[in-house]
Amino acid sequence: LYVNEKTMLVKSQVKYIQSLGQKKFRDQEGVFIVEGPKMVRELLDAPNIELRQLYAVREWLQEHPSPPLITATSPGFTELKEGELERISSLSTPNQVLAVFGRPSFPPPVFEKTVSLLLDGIQDPGNLGTIVRIADWFGLRQVVCSRDCADIFNVKTIQSTMGSISRIQVVYEDPEEVIRRHPNLPVYAAVLEGKNLYETGQTSEGLIMIGNESRGIRGELLQKATHRITIPRKGQAESLNAAVATGIILSHLV
Amino acid sequence: LYVNEKTMLVKSQVKYIQSLGQKKFRDQEGVFIVEGPKMVRELLDAPNIELRQLYAVREWLQEHPSPPLITATSPGFTELKEGELERISSLSTPNQVLAVFGRPSFPPPVFEKTVSLLLDGIQDPGNLGTIVRIADWFGLRQVVCSRDCADIFNVKTIQSTMGSISRIQVVYEDPEEVIRRHPNLPVYAAVLEGKNLYETGQTSEGLIMIGNESRGIRGELLQKATHRITIPRKGQAESLNAAVATGIILSHLV
């Protein structure tokens, strides 16, 4: 059991965790970081995600008497002394535990008979994570991100998914390519001047495109849409936050 | 015209702007900070908000040939040289202009014949700002915040409102007090186990309560609700982000 492997935090570990702040190193290692008891617990229980490293204060350990085994290849577990979590955490209020997980494994995505999101250039990590959480709430299975979207394995993004990362498959691919491969699927595009969302019927199959926070959906991509839909506005705000718009659209369409 | 008052950024100005990072000083001065060309422009045009100070790079000035006059009591305008905006900005990518505005003035709030939001302990500044922006999109006029909500004049909150701060009146008051004063208004509470939102009729009058990001609506306050409503879940996410839930609820009820 890993509780026997107790050590203290060493410099090379701090350096390793810090290096994972960069996408390049995260990708190289095939890992991501999760912080806080609730999310770490949820991902420890996820069947398709493998724990690589766990850094926790004694308090967390005592509340989790039967933690899962760490795999043979992993550097294992480190008990943190007071003040050590602050050295590796990227949260403003570090919370008991930080874990490094291998990336979730999924079967190949299937776009038929289900609704999927196509995100075009979502820049804000918090927005991306929140969108994945929304997709999970509404029972979707996959989210396609254009290659210029934020990185799903960014620490901020991961924290905003609130654990949905183990259930929603996020793939980076050209959205046009996905549309091209599925010519029979309806493609909904969220735009500022389209058909009233509330007059659009529900669907159990299709692709829903959400555009970049400021410029919306790229022109070439927008041309592939079969339905242009709009959340009717009653007031004067110029736009809605991308994640909020996604929530409203899914709540109506799905 | 203030373009004649050109100076360079002095230490006391940097200190003043930095002090406004603290609620205490913001409240004392009765001001808030806005950054970026789009939002500054929108607030310069707002009839109920007064400009106090403007810091901009020449590029911004040239694109805004007829800026409004600064009031006589204000320290006025400062043209920034390269690298100076970084010294006062709190954005990760500072953008041309930073303005200090006096707080918006509104007539006393009226809760009859309109829908208002009651926020109970919304902690995240980004969530609060996004909720105000949503309220503006759906044509609401006011948002009541419990006193433990984030500060609406926090820089992050203001940036998330995207300019809606000039149109939505945000008041800090005990939500129970507002309900007590309006005994005839329906009070909707967003909860995890209530009546299906989609089976709840629309309304043109009432109070909609949204709770804290983790604990929801406080028990005593929840007891004052006349309707408990829930966004039905199809997947496995444990909850929805507070701003996203607000958007979905308003899109159905209003």
Short mmCIF file of C-alpha atoms in Angstrom, two decimals:
data_model
loop_
_atom_site.label_atom_id
_atom_site.label_comp_id
_atom_site.label_asym_id
_atom_site.label_seq_id
_atom_site.Cartn_x
_atom_site.Cartn_y
_atom_site.Cartn_z
CA LEU A 1 0.00 0.00 0.00
CA TYR A 2 1.29 3.38 -0.86
CA VAL A 3 1.00 4.72 2.67
CA ASN A 4 4.26 2.89 3.33
CA GLU A 5 6.06 4.86 0.66
CA LYS A 6 5.81 8.13 2.59
CA THR A 7 8.48 10.61 1.73
CA MET A 8 8.79 14.33 1.84
CA LEU A 9 8.44 16.60 -1.11
CA VAL A 10 11.73 16.82 -3.02
CA LYS A 11 12.91 19.47 -5.46
CA SER A 12 12.61 17.24 -8.53
CA GLN A 13 8.93 16.67 -7.73
CA VAL A 14 8.25 20.38 -7.41
CA LYS A 15 10.00 20.93 -10.75
CA TYR A 16 8.02 18.11 -12.37
CA ILE A 17 4.65 19.45 -11.20
CA GLN A 18 5.59 22.94 -12.31
CA SER A 19 6.65 21.68 -15.74
CA LEU A 20 3.15 20.27 -16.19
CA GLY A 21 1.90 23.85 -16.24
CA GLN A 22 3.12 23.79 -19.85
CA LYS A 23 1.08 22.01 -22.51
CA LYS A 24 4.20 20.62 -24.17
CA PHE A 25 5.24 18.70 -21.04
CA ARG A 26 1.69 17.63 -20.20
CA ASP A 27 1.35 16.14 -23.69
CA GLN A 28 4.77 14.49 -23.51
CA GLU A 29 3.86 12.84 -20.23
CA GLY A 30 0.25 12.13 -21.20
CA VAL A 31 -1.00 13.41 -17.86
CA PHE A 32 -3.01 16.14 -16.20
CA ILE A 33 -3.22 17.63 -12.70
CA VAL A 34 -6.28 17.71 -10.47
CA GLU A 35 -6.58 19.47 -7.11
CA GLY A 36 -8.96 19.32 -4.15
CA PRO A 37 -10.53 16.38 -2.26
CA LYS A 38 -13.81 16.28 -4.14
CA MET A 39 -12.44 16.13 -7.66
CA VAL A 40 -9.50 13.90 -6.80
CA ARG A 41 -11.90 11.44 -5.13
CA GLU A 42 -14.18 11.46 -8.16
CA LEU A 43 -11.32 10.76 -10.57
CA LEU A 44 -9.79 8.09 -8.33
CA ASP A 45 -13.13 6.29 -8.70
CA ALA A 46 -13.29 6.73 -12.48
CA PRO A 47 -12.68 3.40 -14.25
CA ASN A 48 -10.98 4.92 -17.31
CA ILE A 49 -8.40 7.11 -15.59
CA GLU A 50 -5.15 5.92 -14.01
CA LEU A 51 -3.50 7.60 -11.06
CA ARG A 52 0.19 8.42 -11.52
CA GLN A 53 1.11 10.52 -8.49
CA LEU A 54 -0.66 11.65 -5.37
CA TYR A 55 0.42 14.46 -3.02
CA ALA A 56 -1.72 14.87 0.06
CA VAL A 57 -1.70 16.20 3.60
CA ARG A 58 -2.22 13.73 6.46
CA GLU A 59 -5.75 15.05 7.05
CA TRP A 60 -6.81 13.90 3.58
CA LEU A 61 -5.18 10.51 4.09
CA GLN A 62 -7.03 9.92 7.32
CA GLU A 63 -10.33 10.67 5.64
CA HIS A 64 -9.53 8.26 2.80
CA PRO A 65 -8.59 5.02 4.58
CA SER A 66 -8.73 2.82 1.48
CA PRO A 67 -7.15 4.64 -1.39
CA PRO A 68 -6.60 2.74 -4.62
CA LEU A 69 -3.22 1.22 -5.32
CA ILE A 70 -0.76 3.15 -7.35
CA THR A 71 0.48 1.33 -10.45
CA ALA A 72 3.89 -0.27 -10.42
CA THR A 73 5.31 2.23 -12.89
CA SER A 74 4.29 5.28 -10.87
CA PRO A 75 6.53 7.26 -8.58
CA GLY A 76 3.73 6.84 -6.07
CA PHE A 77 2.56 8.76 -3.11
CA THR A 78 3.95 11.68 -1.16
CA GLU A 79 2.63 12.88 2.18
CA LEU A 80 2.88 16.63 2.39
CA LYS A 81 3.93 18.56 5.45
CA GLU A 82 2.49 21.95 6.29
CA GLY A 83 3.18 24.55 3.61
CA GLU A 84 4.34 22.01 1.03
CA LEU A 85 1.07 21.90 -0.91
CA GLU A 86 1.45 25.63 -1.56
CA ARG A 87 4.71 24.91 -3.37
CA ILE A 88 3.05 22.76 -6.03
CA SER A 89 -0.55 24.02 -6.10
CA SER A 90 -1.80 26.47 -8.69
CA LEU A 91 -4.99 27.25 -6.77
CA SER A 92 -5.29 30.48 -4.82
CA THR A 93 -6.48 28.40 -1.86
CA PRO A 94 -4.74 24.99 -2.06
CA ASN A 95 -6.91 22.23 -0.68
CA GLN A 96 -5.44 19.06 0.91
CA VAL A 97 -4.53 17.08 -2.19
CA LEU A 98 -3.02 17.27 -5.68
CA ALA A 99 -2.99 14.32 -8.07
CA VAL A 100 -1.37 13.60 -11.41
CA PHE A 101 -3.53 11.35 -13.57
CA GLY A 102 -2.95 9.66 -16.90
CA ARG A 103 -5.39 10.81 -19.56
CA PRO A 104 -8.80 9.14 -19.76
CA SER A 105 -9.28 6.34 -22.24
CA PHE A 106 -12.44 6.12 -24.34
CA PRO A 107 -13.71 3.95 -27.17
CA PRO A 108 -13.59 5.71 -30.57
CA PRO A 109 -16.24 8.47 -30.71
CA VAL A 110 -19.54 7.73 -32.46
CA PHE A 111 -21.51 10.71 -33.74
CA GLU A 112 -24.63 8.90 -34.95
CA LYS A 113 -27.74 8.77 -32.72
CA THR A 114 -26.32 11.25 -30.26
CA VAL A 115 -25.76 14.97 -29.92
CA SER A 116 -22.18 16.28 -29.87
CA LEU A 117 -20.67 19.72 -29.47
CA LEU A 118 -18.25 21.24 -32.00
CA LEU A 119 -16.30 24.10 -30.44
CA ASP A 120 -14.66 26.62 -32.75
CA GLY A 121 -11.84 28.46 -31.01
CA ILE A 122 -13.04 28.58 -27.40
CA GLN A 123 -10.13 30.47 -25.86
CA ASP A 124 -10.92 30.68 -22.18
CA PRO A 125 -9.93 27.58 -20.17
CA GLY A 126 -12.74 28.21 -17.67
CA ASN A 127 -15.31 28.40 -20.47
CA LEU A 128 -14.05 25.18 -22.03
CA GLY A 129 -14.17 23.29 -18.74
CA THR A 130 -17.63 24.63 -17.95
CA ILE A 131 -18.87 23.57 -21.41
CA VAL A 132 -17.62 20.02 -20.83
CA ARG A 133 -19.44 20.00 -17.48
CA ILE A 134 -22.64 21.19 -19.22
CA ALA A 135 -22.26 18.48 -21.89
CA ASP A 136 -22.05 15.93 -19.06
CA TRP A 137 -25.17 17.35 -17.33
CA PHE A 138 -27.18 16.97 -20.53
CA GLY A 139 -25.93 13.45 -21.21
CA LEU A 140 -23.71 14.12 -24.21
CA ARG A 141 -20.75 11.83 -24.81
CA GLN A 142 -18.27 13.88 -26.79
CA VAL A 143 -17.00 17.38 -27.46
CA VAL A 144 -14.93 18.19 -30.55
CA CYS A 145 -12.52 21.12 -30.18
CA SER A 146 -10.91 22.95 -33.09
CA ARG A 147 -7.16 22.90 -32.66
CA ASP A 148 -7.08 26.55 -31.56
CA CYS A 149 -9.33 25.91 -28.55
CA ALA A 150 -7.84 26.09 -25.05
CA ASP A 151 -6.18 22.87 -23.84
CA ILE A 152 -8.62 20.59 -22.04
CA PHE A 153 -5.76 19.41 -19.79
CA ASN A 154 -4.87 22.93 -18.64
CA VAL A 155 -5.21 23.03 -14.83
CA LYS A 156 -7.91 25.71 -14.97
CA THR A 157 -9.90 23.82 -17.58
CA ILE A 158 -9.70 20.58 -15.63
CA GLN A 159 -10.84 22.27 -12.41
CA SER A 160 -13.84 23.79 -14.25
CA THR A 161 -14.94 20.41 -15.60
CA MET A 162 -15.65 19.34 -12.00
CA GLY A 163 -14.87 15.71 -12.79
CA SER A 164 -16.75 15.45 -16.09
CA ILE A 165 -13.40 14.83 -17.82
CA SER A 166 -13.77 11.11 -17.09
CA ARG A 167 -17.17 10.88 -18.78
CA ILE A 168 -16.96 13.27 -21.72
CA GLN A 169 -14.57 12.48 -24.53
CA VAL A 170 -12.83 15.62 -25.74
CA VAL A 171 -11.14 15.32 -29.13
CA TYR A 172 -9.08 17.93 -30.99
CA GLU A 173 -9.93 17.83 -34.66
CA ASP A 174 -10.96 20.15 -37.47
CA PRO A 175 -14.76 20.58 -37.00
CA GLU A 176 -15.19 20.78 -40.80
CA GLU A 177 -13.64 17.35 -41.07
CA VAL A 178 -16.17 15.91 -38.59
CA ILE A 179 -19.04 17.48 -40.54
CA ARG A 180 -17.64 16.18 -43.83
CA ARG A 181 -17.47 12.64 -42.47
CA HIS A 182 -21.11 12.79 -41.26
CA PRO A 183 -23.05 14.34 -44.16
CA ASN A 184 -26.41 13.17 -42.87
CA LEU A 185 -26.25 14.77 -39.42
CA PRO A 186 -28.02 18.08 -38.78
CA VAL A 187 -25.52 20.81 -37.88
CA TYR A 188 -26.77 23.57 -35.58
CA ALA A 189 -24.81 26.81 -35.33
CA ALA A 190 -25.23 29.25 -32.44
CA VAL A 191 -25.26 32.72 -33.99
CA LEU A 192 -26.50 36.19 -33.03
CA GLU A 193 -28.96 36.48 -35.90
CA GLY A 194 -30.58 33.15 -36.67
CA LYS A 195 -33.85 31.36 -36.11
CA ASN A 196 -35.42 31.67 -32.68
CA LEU A 197 -34.10 28.79 -30.55
CA TYR A 198 -37.51 28.31 -28.95
CA GLU A 199 -39.09 27.75 -32.37
CA THR A 200 -36.51 25.08 -33.22
CA GLY A 201 -37.59 21.51 -32.54
CA GLN A 202 -35.72 19.16 -30.22
CA THR A 203 -33.27 16.68 -31.64
CA SER A 204 -31.72 13.40 -30.55
CA GLU A 205 -28.95 13.46 -33.14
CA GLY A 206 -26.66 16.13 -34.49
CA LEU A 207 -23.73 18.49 -34.09
CA ILE A 208 -24.04 21.78 -32.25
CA MET A 209 -21.44 24.41 -33.09
CA ILE A 210 -20.39 27.05 -30.57
CA GLY A 211 -18.03 29.80 -31.68
CA ASN A 212 -15.18 31.79 -30.24
CA GLU A 213 -15.98 34.20 -27.38
CA SER A 214 -15.56 37.34 -29.50
CA ARG A 215 -15.67 36.48 -33.20
CA GLY A 216 -18.21 33.64 -33.09
CA ILE A 217 -18.04 30.78 -35.60
CA ARG A 218 -15.62 31.10 -38.53
CA GLY A 219 -17.28 31.91 -41.86
CA GLU A 220 -16.24 28.76 -43.74
CA LEU A 221 -17.40 26.60 -40.89
CA LEU A 222 -20.68 28.48 -40.48
CA GLN A 223 -21.51 27.70 -44.12
CA LYS A 224 -21.67 24.03 -43.22
CA ALA A 225 -24.52 24.60 -40.75
CA THR A 226 -27.96 23.25 -41.60
CA HIS A 227 -29.66 25.31 -38.83
CA ARG A 228 -28.66 28.75 -37.55
CA ILE A 229 -30.13 29.30 -34.13
CA THR A 230 -30.28 32.28 -31.78
CA ILE A 231 -31.21 32.75 -28.16
CA PRO A 232 -33.73 35.62 -28.34
CA ARG A 233 -32.60 38.72 -26.49
CA LYS A 234 -34.96 40.90 -24.46
CA GLY A 235 -32.46 43.33 -22.98
CA GLN A 236 -29.37 45.11 -24.19
CA ALA A 237 -26.36 42.91 -23.42
CA GLU A 238 -24.39 42.51 -26.62
CA SER A 239 -23.86 38.79 -26.23
CA LEU A 240 -23.97 35.90 -23.81
CA ASN A 241 -20.97 34.07 -22.38
CA ALA A 242 -20.15 31.04 -24.60
CA ALA A 243 -20.71 28.52 -21.80
CA VAL A 244 -24.02 30.09 -20.78
CA ALA A 245 -25.19 30.05 -24.41
CA THR A 246 -24.21 26.37 -24.68
CA GLY A 247 -26.23 25.59 -21.55
CA ILE A 248 -29.33 27.36 -22.81
CA ILE A 249 -29.09 25.77 -26.27
CA LEU A 250 -28.60 22.25 -24.94
CA SER A 251 -31.44 22.69 -22.44
CA HIS A 252 -33.77 23.40 -25.37
CA LEU A 253 -32.50 21.12 -28.09
CA VAL A 254 -31.65 17.94 -26.24
CA LEU B 1 -10.13 69.02 -24.21
CA TYR B 2 -8.28 66.51 -22.12
CA VAL B 3 -5.78 65.70 -24.86
CA ASN B 4 -4.01 68.88 -23.79
CA GLU B 5 -3.53 67.58 -20.28
CA LYS B 6 -1.06 64.89 -21.39
CA THR B 7 1.31 63.80 -18.72
CA MET B 8 3.21 60.67 -18.01
CA LEU B 9 2.26 58.06 -15.48
CA VAL B 10 3.44 59.08 -12.01
CA LYS B 11 3.99 56.94 -8.94
CA SER B 12 0.99 58.30 -7.05
CA GLN B 13 -1.27 57.26 -9.91
CA VAL B 14 0.11 53.73 -9.96
CA LYS B 15 -0.43 53.56 -6.20
CA TYR B 16 -3.98 54.90 -6.51
CA ILE B 17 -4.95 52.36 -9.19
CA GLN B 18 -3.40 49.55 -7.18
CA SER B 19 -5.25 50.62 -4.03
CA LEU B 20 -8.53 50.21 -5.95
CA GLY B 21 -7.77 46.49 -6.05
CA GLN B 22 -9.10 46.56 -2.48
CA LYS B 23 -12.83 46.78 -1.83
CA LYS B 24 -12.31 49.19 1.08
CA PHE B 25 -10.64 51.81 -1.12
CA ARG B 26 -13.02 51.28 -4.03
CA ASP B 27 -15.95 51.89 -1.70
CA GLN B 28 -14.29 54.93 -0.12
CA GLU B 29 -13.72 56.47 -3.53
CA GLY B 30 -17.05 55.30 -4.97
CA VAL B 31 -15.37 54.12 -8.15
CA PHE B 32 -14.53 51.06 -10.21
CA ILE B 33 -11.96 50.18 -12.87
CA VAL B 34 -12.67 49.08 -16.42
CA GLU B 35 -10.13 47.91 -18.98
CA GLY B 36 -10.07 47.41 -22.75
CA PRO B 37 -11.32 49.56 -25.65
CA LYS B 38 -14.71 47.89 -26.08
CA MET B 39 -15.91 48.11 -22.49
CA VAL B 40 -14.42 51.54 -21.84
CA ARG B 41 -16.15 52.87 -24.96
CA GLU B 42 -19.47 51.36 -23.88
CA LEU B 43 -19.26 52.89 -20.40
CA LEU B 44 -18.11 56.29 -21.73
CA ASP B 45 -21.38 56.29 -23.66
CA ALA B 46 -23.51 55.25 -20.67
CA PRO B 47 -25.64 58.18 -19.46
CA ASN B 48 -25.60 57.14 -15.78
CA ILE B 49 -21.86 56.65 -15.28
CA GLU B 50 -19.29 59.40 -14.85
CA LEU B 51 -15.69 59.11 -15.98
CA ARG B 52 -13.09 59.99 -13.34
CA GLN B 53 -9.76 59.01 -14.87
CA LEU B 54 -8.61 57.70 -18.20
CA TYR B 55 -5.26 56.08 -18.99
CA ALA B 56 -4.69 55.21 -22.62
CA VAL B 57 -2.02 54.58 -25.21
CA ARG B 58 -1.80 56.94 -28.19
CA GLU B 59 -3.23 54.29 -30.52
CA TRP B 60 -6.50 54.30 -28.55
CA LEU B 61 -6.63 58.08 -28.55
CA GLN B 62 -6.24 58.26 -32.29
CA GLU B 63 -9.13 55.87 -32.76
CA HIS B 64 -11.33 57.92 -30.44
CA PRO B 65 -11.06 61.44 -31.83
CA SER B 66 -13.99 62.86 -29.85
CA PRO B 67 -13.80 61.52 -26.34
CA PRO B 68 -16.15 62.97 -23.76
CA LEU B 69 -14.92 65.75 -21.51
CA ILE B 70 -13.64 64.83 -18.11
CA THR B 71 -15.42 66.53 -15.23
CA ALA B 72 -13.80 69.49 -13.55
CA THR B 73 -13.16 67.62 -10.32
CA SER B 74 -11.34 64.73 -11.97
CA PRO B 75 -7.58 64.33 -12.21
CA GLY B 76 -8.20 63.79 -15.89
CA PHE B 77 -6.40 62.03 -18.60
CA THR B 78 -3.00 60.38 -18.87
CA GLU B 79 -1.41 59.24 -22.09
CA LEU B 80 0.57 56.06 -21.52
CA LYS B 81 3.92 55.30 -23.03
CA GLU B 82 4.96 51.80 -23.98
CA GLY B 83 5.03 49.45 -21.02
CA GLU B 84 3.16 51.81 -18.71
CA LEU B 85 -0.25 50.13 -19.07
CA GLU B 86 1.31 46.93 -17.73
CA ARG B 87 2.12 48.76 -14.50
CA ILE B 88 -1.52 49.51 -13.71
CA SER B 89 -3.42 46.76 -15.53
CA SER B 90 -4.69 43.65 -13.80
CA LEU B 91 -5.37 41.82 -17.05
CA SER B 92 -2.97 39.14 -18.25
CA THR B 93 -2.98 40.87 -21.65
CA PRO B 94 -3.45 44.62 -21.03
CA ASN B 95 -5.33 46.30 -23.85
CA GLN B 96 -4.83 49.98 -24.77
CA VAL B 97 -6.92 51.66 -22.08
CA LEU B 98 -7.86 51.65 -18.41
CA ALA B 99 -10.57 53.89 -16.97
CA VAL B 100 -11.75 54.76 -13.48
CA PHE B 101 -15.49 55.44 -13.37
CA GLY B 102 -17.81 56.69 -10.66
CA ARG B 103 -20.50 54.17 -9.76
CA PRO B 104 -23.67 54.06 -11.86
CA SER B 105 -26.71 55.92 -10.61
CA PHE B 106 -30.16 54.35 -10.81
CA PRO B 107 -33.66 55.24 -9.64
CA PRO B 108 -34.79 53.23 -6.57
CA PRO B 109 -35.40 49.58 -7.55
CA VAL B 110 -38.99 48.48 -8.20
CA PHE B 111 -39.74 44.77 -7.86
CA GLU B 112 -43.36 44.76 -9.00
CA LYS B 113 -44.22 43.81 -12.61
CA THR B 114 -40.70 42.65 -13.33
CA VAL B 115 -38.45 39.69 -12.68
CA SER B 116 -35.41 40.15 -10.42
CA LEU B 117 -32.60 37.89 -9.32
CA LEU B 118 -31.77 37.25 -5.66
CA LEU B 119 -28.24 35.87 -5.31
CA ASP B 120 -27.33 34.02 -2.12
CA GLY B 121 -23.59 33.97 -1.56
CA ILE B 122 -22.25 33.87 -5.12
CA GLN B 123 -18.52 33.76 -4.36
CA ASP B 124 -16.79 33.79 -7.71
CA PRO B 125 -16.35 37.28 -9.22
CA GLY B 126 -16.53 35.85 -12.75
CA ASN B 127 -19.80 34.08 -11.99
CA LEU B 128 -21.32 37.25 -10.51
CA GLY B 129 -20.34 39.37 -13.51
CA THR B 130 -21.61 36.74 -15.94
CA ILE B 131 -24.93 36.56 -14.07
CA VAL B 132 -25.35 40.35 -14.37
CA ARG B 133 -24.65 40.07 -18.11
CA ILE B 134 -27.28 37.30 -18.40
CA ALA B 135 -29.79 39.44 -16.48
CA ASP B 136 -29.16 42.20 -19.01
CA TRP B 137 -29.62 39.84 -21.97
CA PHE B 138 -33.02 38.75 -20.67
CA GLY B 139 -34.16 42.30 -19.97
CA LEU B 140 -34.11 42.24 -16.18
CA ARG B 141 -33.49 45.50 -14.34
CA GLN B 142 -32.05 44.52 -11.00
CA VAL B 143 -30.02 41.92 -9.16
CA VAL B 144 -30.06 41.65 -5.36
CA CYS B 145 -26.88 40.22 -3.79
CA SER B 146 -26.67 38.89 -0.25
CA ARG B 147 -23.91 40.71 1.59
CA ASP B 148 -21.58 37.71 1.34
CA CYS B 149 -21.63 37.72 -2.47
CA ALA B 150 -18.48 38.79 -4.35
CA ASP B 151 -18.11 42.54 -4.87
CA ILE B 152 -19.73 43.72 -8.08
CA PHE B 153 -17.02 46.40 -8.40
CA ASN B 154 -14.17 43.89 -8.23
CA VAL B 155 -12.11 44.24 -11.45
CA LYS B 156 -12.80 40.64 -12.49
CA THR B 157 -16.53 40.99 -11.87
CA ILE B 158 -16.73 44.23 -13.82
CA GLN B 159 -14.85 42.73 -16.78
CA SER B 160 -17.26 39.76 -16.82
CA THR B 161 -20.32 42.04 -16.93
CA MET B 162 -19.17 43.19 -20.40
CA GLY B 163 -20.73 46.63 -19.88
CA SER B 164 -24.04 45.49 -18.39
CA ILE B 165 -23.09 47.27 -15.16
CA SER B 166 -24.57 50.49 -16.55
CA ARG B 167 -27.97 48.90 -17.21
CA ILE B 168 -28.47 46.44 -14.36
CA GLN B 169 -28.87 47.77 -10.85
CA VAL B 170 -26.98 45.60 -8.38
CA VAL B 171 -27.96 46.11 -4.75
CA TYR B 172 -26.48 44.45 -1.66
CA GLU B 173 -29.24 43.60 0.75
CA ASP B 174 -30.52 40.66 2.77
CA PRO B 175 -32.62 38.63 0.25
CA GLU B 176 -35.04 37.67 3.06
CA GLU B 177 -35.71 41.36 3.62
CA VAL B 178 -36.61 41.86 -0.05
CA ILE B 179 -38.98 38.88 0.07
CA ARG B 180 -40.56 40.16 3.31
CA ARG B 181 -41.25 43.54 1.75
CA HIS B 182 -42.92 41.95 -1.30
CA PRO B 183 -45.23 39.28 0.13
CA ASN B 184 -47.26 38.96 -3.06
CA LEU B 185 -44.42 38.16 -5.43
CA PRO B 186 -43.75 34.56 -6.46
CA VAL B 187 -40.31 33.43 -5.27
CA TYR B 188 -38.55 30.80 -7.40
CA ALA B 189 -35.62 28.88 -5.94
CA ALA B 190 -33.11 27.00 -8.10
CA VAL B 191 -32.47 23.69 -6.32
CA LEU B 192 -31.17 20.24 -7.27
CA GLU B 193 -34.38 18.44 -6.36
CA GLY B 194 -37.43 20.50 -7.22
CA LYS B 195 -40.11 20.68 -9.86
CA ASN B 196 -39.02 20.23 -13.47
CA LEU B 197 -38.20 23.68 -14.84
CA TYR B 198 -39.77 22.82 -18.20
CA GLU B 199 -43.07 22.07 -16.48
CA THR B 200 -43.05 25.44 -14.71
CA GLY B 201 -45.00 28.20 -16.47
CA GLN B 202 -43.44 31.46 -17.58
CA THR B 203 -43.74 34.54 -15.43
CA SER B 204 -43.55 38.28 -15.91
CA GLU B 205 -43.16 39.07 -12.23
CA GLY B 206 -41.19 37.54 -9.39
CA LEU B 207 -37.94 36.86 -7.63
CA ILE B 208 -35.56 34.12 -8.75
CA MET B 209 -33.12 32.85 -6.14
CA ILE B 210 -29.75 31.40 -7.12
CA GLY B 211 -27.56 29.89 -4.42
CA ASN B 212 -23.89 29.64 -3.61
CA GLU B 213 -21.68 27.60 -5.96
CA SER B 214 -21.22 24.72 -3.52
CA ARG B 215 -23.84 24.86 -0.77
CA GLY B 216 -26.77 26.23 -2.80
CA ILE B 217 -29.43 28.41 -1.16
CA ARG B 218 -29.34 28.74 2.65
CA GLY B 219 -32.05 26.78 4.45
CA GLU B 220 -33.85 29.74 6.06
CA LEU B 221 -33.95 31.55 2.76
CA LEU B 222 -35.08 28.48 0.83
CA GLN B 223 -38.12 28.22 3.12
CA LYS B 224 -39.37 31.52 1.72
CA ALA B 225 -39.59 30.10 -1.81
CA THR B 226 -43.02 29.61 -3.36
CA HIS B 227 -41.62 27.45 -6.21
CA ARG B 228 -38.64 25.10 -6.11
CA ILE B 229 -37.37 24.48 -9.61
CA THR B 230 -34.76 22.15 -11.08
CA ILE B 231 -33.06 21.88 -14.44
CA PRO B 232 -33.56 18.19 -15.30
CA ARG B 233 -30.33 16.27 -15.64
CA LYS B 234 -29.75 13.61 -18.31
CA GLY B 235 -26.09 12.83 -17.66
CA GLN B 236 -23.90 12.49 -14.61
CA ALA B 237 -22.41 15.91 -13.81
CA GLU B 238 -23.13 16.62 -10.18
CA SER B 239 -24.22 20.19 -10.74
CA LEU B 240 -24.20 23.06 -13.19
CA ASN B 241 -22.17 26.25 -12.87
CA ALA B 242 -24.29 28.93 -11.10
CA ALA B 243 -24.17 31.34 -14.05
CA VAL B 244 -25.09 28.62 -16.55
CA ALA B 245 -28.02 27.56 -14.34
CA THR B 246 -29.17 31.19 -14.14
CA GLY B 247 -29.08 31.46 -17.93
CA ILE B 248 -31.10 28.30 -18.45
CA ILE B 249 -33.67 29.27 -15.81
CA LEU B 250 -34.15 32.79 -17.15
CA SER B 251 -34.41 31.50 -20.71
CA HIS B 252 -37.36 29.37 -19.62
CA LEU B 253 -39.15 31.52 -17.08
CA VAL B 254 -38.95 34.98 -18.59
#
